[in-house]
Amino acid sequence: MKSSQRGAVKPAYLMEVLEAANKAEKSGRSIIHMEVGEPVTGVPKMAKEFAIKTLTDTHLGYTETLGIPGLRQKVANLYSHRHQIDLSPDRVVITTGSSGGFILAFLAAFDAGDRVVLSSPSYPAYRNILTAMDIEPIVLPSDSETQCQLSPKLLDSIDGQIDGVLVASPANPTGSMLSADELRQLIDYCDDRQIRFISDEIYHGITYEKEAETALKYKDEVIIISGFSKYFCMTGWRLGWMVVPGDMLVNIKRLSQNLYISPPAISQYVAIEALDCGEELDENVVRYAQNRNYLLETLPNIGISKFAPADGAFYLFADVSNLTNDSTTFCHRMLEETGVATTPGIDFDPILGHRFLRFSYAGYTDAIIEATQRLREWLK
Ligand SMILES: Cc1ncc(COP(=O)(O)O)c(C=O)c1O
């Protein structure tokens, strides 16, 4: 029977580690989860209480396709607080996770056969969603010389047409960020050449040395993808948003109506509340900062000392080529022998990823300390 080639995308190795880690945990072993990129804390307290109340008091049906007006307004307000940008809520589109935002953005911006540039290492779903849509991902290797990000010089090295450029700052798996100036240069480069610029800003709010700048500051034609999973600790609620150019709104609305009808209602009500929980959410960022400092200080003493610039998000992308040439096997052995779960680099970089491991430090500090103690013993 016929099956599509489009469905034959790469698997997420992270999920394999997660399954193995969960299985070991169920069998009674003590597992420290540094593989998954999600906050341990869950939705803020006030938002959780509001969720319980909403479930009893409110009829949760379909909502407006582009999202509840009150939520779109509050997301627009966030740009005014964080970036001093006056954004019309009409340009905010609420989506089913930022993952749903990618599907809408790619469908609305590109045709089959178009070419979209991204850097490697990067979040694997970019490549896989584009491929599933018959859009060609052009993956440019980046390293610490380019802060693991794209640059106009790297874009100049591409032969042939470019239809889109996709960046994330802070990025997954590296945590690296573009400076405001670097971001502006990339946007100008794309604008001059009529290339659609997409900025994944899902890790905004989780930065350490400097604030992340939004691409929205420089051009209205960019597409912003963001969401409630990371800073707002709402992974399981599957809610994200986009900021789109006014002239794309009609198509995005039509696509969204047909693909999703509307984003999940309960999640939208809870998100309205979560947007007021900055104090509690900022406490998480303080803990991530402590975890990051602890790991940057401690891991080099046990033989893991080369990291991509960890400016934001909650990841360390470590070059472990001094310890292994096969980080997938290394990662499985580490889980088996120490109970510490991490993600092998091949998820993010199919070519050089065998030399890298990603550590997520979104967990509790005690667990992170325990993990390094176990690794110290193991690597002795
Ligand atoms: C860079 C990046 N973008 C997007 C996502 C997808 O997030 P969600 O669909 O939960 O909003 C992730 C998830 O880890 C990510 O790391």
Coordinates of C-alpha atoms and ligand atoms in Angstrom, one line a residue:
M1 CA 0.0 0.0 0.0
K2 CA 1.2 3.5 -0.8
S3 CA 2.9 5.5 2.0
S4 CA 4.3 9.0 1.5
Q5 CA 8.0 9.7 1.3
R6 CA 7.3 13.0 3.2
G7 CA 6.5 11.0 6.3
A8 CA 9.9 9.3 6.3
V9 CA 11.6 12.0 8.4
K10 CA 14.5 11.4 10.8
P11 CA 13.6 10.1 14.3
A12 CA 14.2 12.2 17.4
Y13 CA 16.9 10.3 19.3
L14 CA 16.0 12.4 22.3
M15 CA 12.7 10.5 22.6
E16 CA 14.6 7.2 22.5
V17 CA 16.8 8.3 25.5
L18 CA 13.7 9.6 27.2
E19 CA 11.9 6.3 26.8
A20 CA 14.9 4.4 28.1
A21 CA 15.2 6.8 31.0
N22 CA 11.5 6.5 31.9
K23 CA 11.7 2.7 31.6
A24 CA 14.7 2.6 34.0
E25 CA 12.9 4.9 36.4
K26 CA 9.8 2.7 36.4
S27 CA 12.0 -0.3 37.3
G28 CA 13.1 1.6 40.4
R29 CA 16.4 3.2 39.3
S30 CA 17.2 6.7 40.3
I31 CA 17.4 8.7 37.0
I32 CA 18.5 12.4 36.6
H33 CA 16.8 13.9 33.6
M34 CA 19.1 16.2 31.7
E35 CA 17.8 15.0 28.3
V36 CA 14.5 16.8 28.0
G37 CA 14.3 20.5 27.3
E38 CA 11.5 21.3 29.7
P39 CA 11.2 23.1 33.0
V40 CA 10.5 20.8 36.0
T41 CA 8.4 23.3 37.8
G42 CA 5.2 23.2 35.6
V43 CA 2.7 26.0 35.1
P44 CA 2.9 28.9 37.7
K45 CA 0.8 28.4 40.9
M46 CA -1.7 31.2 40.2
A47 CA -2.3 29.9 36.6
K48 CA -2.7 26.3 37.9
E49 CA -5.4 27.5 40.4
F50 CA -7.1 29.4 37.6
A51 CA -7.0 26.3 35.4
I52 CA -8.9 24.3 38.1
K53 CA -11.5 27.0 38.4
T54 CA -11.9 27.4 34.7
L55 CA -12.5 23.7 34.2
T56 CA -15.5 23.8 36.6
D57 CA -16.9 27.2 35.7
T58 CA -16.4 27.6 31.9
H59 CA -17.7 25.9 28.9
L60 CA -14.5 25.0 26.9
G61 CA -15.5 24.9 23.3
Y62 CA -13.7 26.0 20.2
T63 CA -12.3 29.5 20.4
E64 CA -11.6 32.1 17.7
T65 CA -9.1 30.5 15.2
L66 CA -6.4 33.1 15.8
G67 CA -6.9 32.9 19.5
I68 CA -8.9 34.5 22.3
P69 CA -8.8 38.3 21.8
G70 CA -7.8 38.8 25.5
L71 CA -4.8 36.6 25.0
R72 CA -3.7 38.1 21.7
Q73 CA -3.9 41.5 23.4
K74 CA -1.8 40.3 26.4
V75 CA 0.9 38.8 24.1
A76 CA 1.0 42.2 22.2
N77 CA 1.5 43.9 25.6
L78 CA 4.4 41.6 26.3
Y79 CA 6.3 43.2 23.4
S80 CA 5.6 46.6 24.8
H81 CA 7.0 45.5 28.3
R82 CA 10.0 43.5 27.1
H83 CA 11.0 45.4 23.9
Q84 CA 9.1 48.8 24.0
I85 CA 7.4 47.9 20.7
D86 CA 3.8 49.0 20.1
L87 CA 2.3 45.9 18.5
S88 CA -1.2 45.5 17.3
P89 CA -2.9 42.4 18.7
D90 CA -4.3 41.8 15.2
R91 CA -0.8 40.6 14.2
V92 CA -0.6 38.0 17.0
V93 CA -1.7 34.5 16.1
I94 CA -2.1 32.0 18.9
T95 CA -1.0 28.5 17.8
T96 CA -0.9 24.9 19.0
G97 CA 2.6 25.0 20.5
S98 CA 5.3 26.9 18.6
S99 CA 5.5 23.6 16.7
G100 CA 2.1 24.5 15.2
G101 CA 3.4 27.9 14.5
F102 CA 6.2 26.4 12.3
I103 CA 3.7 24.5 10.3
L104 CA 1.6 27.6 9.7
A105 CA 4.6 29.8 8.9
F106 CA 6.2 27.4 6.5
L107 CA 2.9 26.7 4.7
A108 CA 2.1 30.4 4.5
A109 CA 5.5 31.6 3.4
F110 CA 6.9 28.9 1.1
D111 CA 6.0 26.6 -1.8
A112 CA 7.2 23.1 -2.4
G113 CA 10.7 23.3 -3.8
D114 CA 11.6 26.6 -2.0
R115 CA 14.9 26.7 -0.1
V116 CA 15.2 27.7 3.5
V117 CA 18.6 28.3 5.2
L118 CA 19.3 27.3 8.8
S119 CA 22.4 26.6 10.8
S120 CA 23.7 23.4 12.2
P121 CA 23.6 22.4 15.0
S122 CA 19.9 23.4 15.4
Y123 CA 16.5 22.2 16.6
P124 CA 15.9 19.1 14.4
A125 CA 12.2 19.8 13.8
Y126 CA 13.1 22.7 11.6
R127 CA 14.7 20.4 9.1
N128 CA 12.2 17.7 9.5
I129 CA 9.0 19.8 9.1
L130 CA 10.5 21.6 6.0
T131 CA 11.4 18.2 4.5
A132 CA 8.0 16.8 5.2
M133 CA 6.6 19.8 3.3
D134 CA 8.9 19.3 0.3
I135 CA 10.7 22.6 1.2
E136 CA 14.5 22.2 1.0
P137 CA 16.4 22.9 4.2
I138 CA 19.9 24.3 3.4
V139 CA 21.9 23.5 6.5
L140 CA 25.0 25.6 7.0
P141 CA 27.5 24.3 9.5
S142 CA 28.3 27.0 12.1
D143 CA 30.8 26.9 15.0
S144 CA 32.2 29.0 17.8
E145 CA 33.8 31.3 15.2
T146 CA 30.3 32.4 14.2
Q147 CA 28.8 31.9 17.7
C148 CA 27.0 28.9 16.3
Q149 CA 24.7 31.2 14.4
L150 CA 24.2 32.3 10.8
S151 CA 25.9 35.5 9.4
P152 CA 25.6 37.4 6.1
K153 CA 29.0 36.0 5.2
L154 CA 27.8 32.4 5.7
L155 CA 24.6 33.2 3.6
D156 CA 26.9 34.6 0.9
S157 CA 28.5 31.2 0.6
I158 CA 25.2 29.6 -0.7
D159 CA 24.9 28.9 -4.4
G160 CA 21.4 29.4 -5.9
Q161 CA 18.2 31.0 -4.6
I162 CA 17.3 31.4 -1.0
D163 CA 13.6 31.8 -0.2
G164 CA 13.8 31.9 3.6
V165 CA 16.2 32.2 6.5
L166 CA 15.4 30.7 10.0
V167 CA 17.3 31.6 13.2
A168 CA 16.8 31.0 16.9
S169 CA 18.3 33.2 19.5
P170 CA 18.7 31.9 22.1
A171 CA 19.1 28.6 20.2
N172 CA 18.6 25.0 21.0
P173 CA 20.9 23.0 21.5
T174 CA 23.6 25.5 22.0
G175 CA 22.0 28.4 24.0
S176 CA 23.9 30.8 21.7
M177 CA 22.5 34.2 20.9
L178 CA 22.8 36.8 18.1
S179 CA 23.6 40.3 19.3
A180 CA 21.1 43.0 18.4
D181 CA 23.6 44.2 15.7
E182 CA 24.1 40.7 14.3
L183 CA 20.3 40.1 14.2
R184 CA 19.7 43.5 12.4
Q185 CA 22.5 42.7 9.8
L186 CA 20.8 39.3 9.0
I187 CA 17.4 40.9 8.7
D188 CA 18.8 43.7 6.4
Y189 CA 20.5 41.1 4.3
C190 CA 17.2 39.2 3.8
D191 CA 15.2 42.3 3.3
D192 CA 17.5 43.5 0.5
R193 CA 17.1 40.2 -1.3
Q194 CA 13.3 39.6 -0.6
I195 CA 14.1 36.6 1.6
R196 CA 11.5 35.8 4.2
F197 CA 13.1 35.9 7.7
I198 CA 11.8 33.7 10.5
S199 CA 12.9 34.2 14.0
D200 CA 12.3 31.5 16.6
E201 CA 12.1 33.4 19.9
I202 CA 10.8 30.6 22.1
Y203 CA 13.7 31.0 24.6
H204 CA 13.1 34.7 25.2
G205 CA 13.0 35.5 28.9
I206 CA 15.7 32.8 29.6
T207 CA 19.0 34.7 29.1
Y208 CA 22.0 35.3 31.4
E209 CA 24.5 37.9 30.2
K210 CA 22.3 40.1 28.0
E211 CA 18.6 40.4 27.0
A212 CA 17.5 38.8 23.7
E213 CA 16.4 41.2 21.0
T214 CA 13.3 40.5 19.0
A215 CA 13.5 40.5 15.2
L216 CA 10.2 42.5 15.2
K217 CA 12.2 45.6 16.2
Y218 CA 13.8 45.8 12.8
K219 CA 11.2 44.9 10.1
D220 CA 7.5 44.2 10.1
E221 CA 7.9 41.6 7.3
V222 CA 9.6 39.1 9.6
I223 CA 7.7 36.1 11.1
I224 CA 8.2 35.6 14.8
I225 CA 7.6 32.2 16.4
S226 CA 7.4 31.9 20.1
G227 CA 5.4 30.2 22.8
F228 CA 4.5 29.3 26.3
S229 CA 6.5 26.1 26.7
K230 CA 9.8 27.4 28.0
Y231 CA 9.8 30.6 30.0
F232 CA 6.1 30.1 31.0
C233 CA 6.7 26.4 31.8
M234 CA 3.7 25.2 29.9
T235 CA 5.1 22.4 27.6
G236 CA 2.1 20.1 28.1
W237 CA -0.5 22.8 27.4
R238 CA 0.7 23.0 23.8
L239 CA 0.4 26.7 23.2
G240 CA 2.5 29.1 21.2
W241 CA 2.1 32.3 19.2
M242 CA 3.4 34.0 16.1
V243 CA 3.7 37.6 15.2
V244 CA 3.1 37.8 11.4
P245 CA 3.1 40.6 8.8
G246 CA -0.4 42.0 8.3
D247 CA -0.5 40.8 4.6
M248 CA -0.1 37.2 5.7
L249 CA -2.8 37.2 8.2
V250 CA -5.7 36.2 6.0
N251 CA -3.8 33.1 4.6
I252 CA -2.6 32.1 8.1
K253 CA -6.2 32.4 9.4
R254 CA -7.5 30.2 6.6
L255 CA -4.7 27.6 7.1
S256 CA -5.3 27.6 10.8
Q257 CA -9.0 27.2 10.5
N258 CA -8.5 24.1 8.3
L259 CA -5.6 22.5 10.1
Y260 CA -6.5 23.1 13.8
I261 CA -9.9 24.9 14.0
S262 CA -8.6 26.7 17.1
P263 CA -5.8 26.4 19.7
P264 CA -6.7 24.5 22.9
A265 CA -9.2 26.6 24.9
I266 CA -8.1 25.7 28.5
S267 CA -4.5 26.5 27.6
Q268 CA -5.4 29.9 26.3
Y269 CA -7.3 30.9 29.5
V270 CA -4.4 29.6 31.6
A271 CA -1.8 31.5 29.5
I272 CA -3.7 34.8 30.1
E273 CA -3.0 34.2 33.8
A274 CA 0.5 32.9 33.3
L275 CA 1.4 36.2 31.6
D276 CA 0.9 37.8 35.0
C277 CA 3.2 35.4 36.8
G278 CA 6.5 37.1 35.9
E279 CA 7.8 37.1 39.5
E280 CA 7.5 33.3 40.0
L281 CA 8.8 32.6 36.5
D282 CA 11.8 34.8 37.0
E283 CA 12.7 32.8 40.0
N284 CA 13.1 29.8 37.7
V285 CA 15.5 31.8 35.6
V286 CA 17.6 32.5 38.7
R287 CA 17.8 28.8 39.3
Y288 CA 18.7 28.1 35.7
A289 CA 21.5 30.7 36.0
Q290 CA 22.8 28.9 39.2
N291 CA 22.7 25.5 37.4
R292 CA 24.5 26.9 34.4
N293 CA 27.2 28.5 36.5
Y294 CA 27.6 25.3 38.5
L295 CA 28.0 23.2 35.4
L296 CA 30.3 25.6 33.6
E297 CA 32.5 25.5 36.7
T298 CA 32.3 21.8 37.5
L299 CA 32.2 19.9 34.2
P300 CA 35.7 21.1 33.1
N301 CA 37.1 19.4 36.3
I302 CA 35.8 16.1 35.2
G303 CA 36.9 16.2 31.5
I304 CA 34.0 18.0 29.8
S305 CA 35.3 21.5 29.1
K306 CA 34.4 22.6 25.5
F307 CA 31.0 24.3 25.2
A308 CA 29.1 26.3 22.6
P309 CA 28.4 29.8 23.8
A310 CA 25.7 29.2 26.5
D311 CA 24.1 32.7 26.5
G312 CA 20.5 31.6 27.1
A313 CA 17.9 28.8 27.1
F314 CA 18.8 26.0 29.5
Y315 CA 21.3 23.9 27.6
L316 CA 25.0 23.2 27.4
F317 CA 26.2 21.7 24.1
A318 CA 29.4 20.0 25.0
D319 CA 32.1 18.7 22.7
V320 CA 32.9 15.3 24.2
S321 CA 35.3 14.2 21.4
N322 CA 38.1 13.8 24.0
L323 CA 35.9 11.0 25.6
T324 CA 34.2 9.4 22.7
N325 CA 33.7 9.4 18.9
D326 CA 30.2 8.1 19.2
S327 CA 28.1 10.2 21.6
T328 CA 25.0 8.2 21.0
T329 CA 26.5 5.0 22.5
F330 CA 28.3 7.1 25.1
C331 CA 25.0 8.6 26.1
H332 CA 23.3 5.2 26.4
R333 CA 26.2 3.9 28.5
M334 CA 26.0 7.0 30.7
L335 CA 22.3 6.4 31.3
E336 CA 22.8 2.7 31.9
E337 CA 25.8 3.1 34.3
T338 CA 25.1 6.3 36.1
G339 CA 21.4 7.0 35.6
V340 CA 22.2 10.4 34.1
A341 CA 20.2 11.0 30.9
T342 CA 21.5 13.4 28.3
T343 CA 20.8 13.9 24.5
P344 CA 23.3 12.8 21.8
G345 CA 24.3 15.6 19.4
I346 CA 23.2 13.8 16.2
D347 CA 19.7 14.9 16.9
F348 CA 20.9 18.5 16.2
D349 CA 23.7 17.9 13.8
P350 CA 23.7 14.7 11.7
I351 CA 27.3 15.3 10.5
L352 CA 29.3 16.4 13.5
G353 CA 26.8 15.6 16.3
H354 CA 28.6 12.3 17.1
R355 CA 31.1 14.4 19.0
F356 CA 28.6 16.3 21.1
L357 CA 26.2 15.9 24.0
R358 CA 23.4 18.2 25.1
F359 CA 22.9 18.7 28.8
S360 CA 19.6 20.3 29.8
Y361 CA 19.9 22.2 33.1
A362 CA 16.2 23.1 33.5
G363 CA 16.0 20.8 36.5
Y364 CA 16.5 21.3 40.3
T365 CA 19.9 22.3 41.4
D366 CA 20.3 19.4 43.8
A367 CA 19.7 17.0 41.0
I368 CA 22.3 18.8 38.8
I369 CA 24.9 18.6 41.6
E370 CA 24.1 14.9 42.1
A371 CA 24.5 14.3 38.3
T372 CA 28.0 15.8 38.2
Q373 CA 29.0 13.7 41.3
R374 CA 27.9 10.6 39.5
L375 CA 29.7 11.6 36.3
R376 CA 32.8 12.4 38.2
E377 CA 32.9 8.8 39.6
W378 CA 32.1 7.4 36.2
L379 CA 34.7 9.3 34.2
K380 CA 37.5 8.7 36.7
Ligands
LIG1 C1 14.2 26.0 19.5 C2 12.8 25.4 19.7 N1 11.8 25.8 19.0 C3 10.6 25.3 19.2 C4 10.4 24.2 20.1 C5 9.0 23.6 20.2 O1 8.3 24.0 21.3 P1 6.7 23.9 21.5 O2 6.1 23.3 20.4 O3 6.6 23.1 22.8 O4 6.2 25.3 21.7 C6 11.4 23.8 20.8 C7 11.2 22.6 21.8 O5 12.1 22.2 22.4 C8 12.7 24.4 20.7 O6 13.8 24.0 21.4

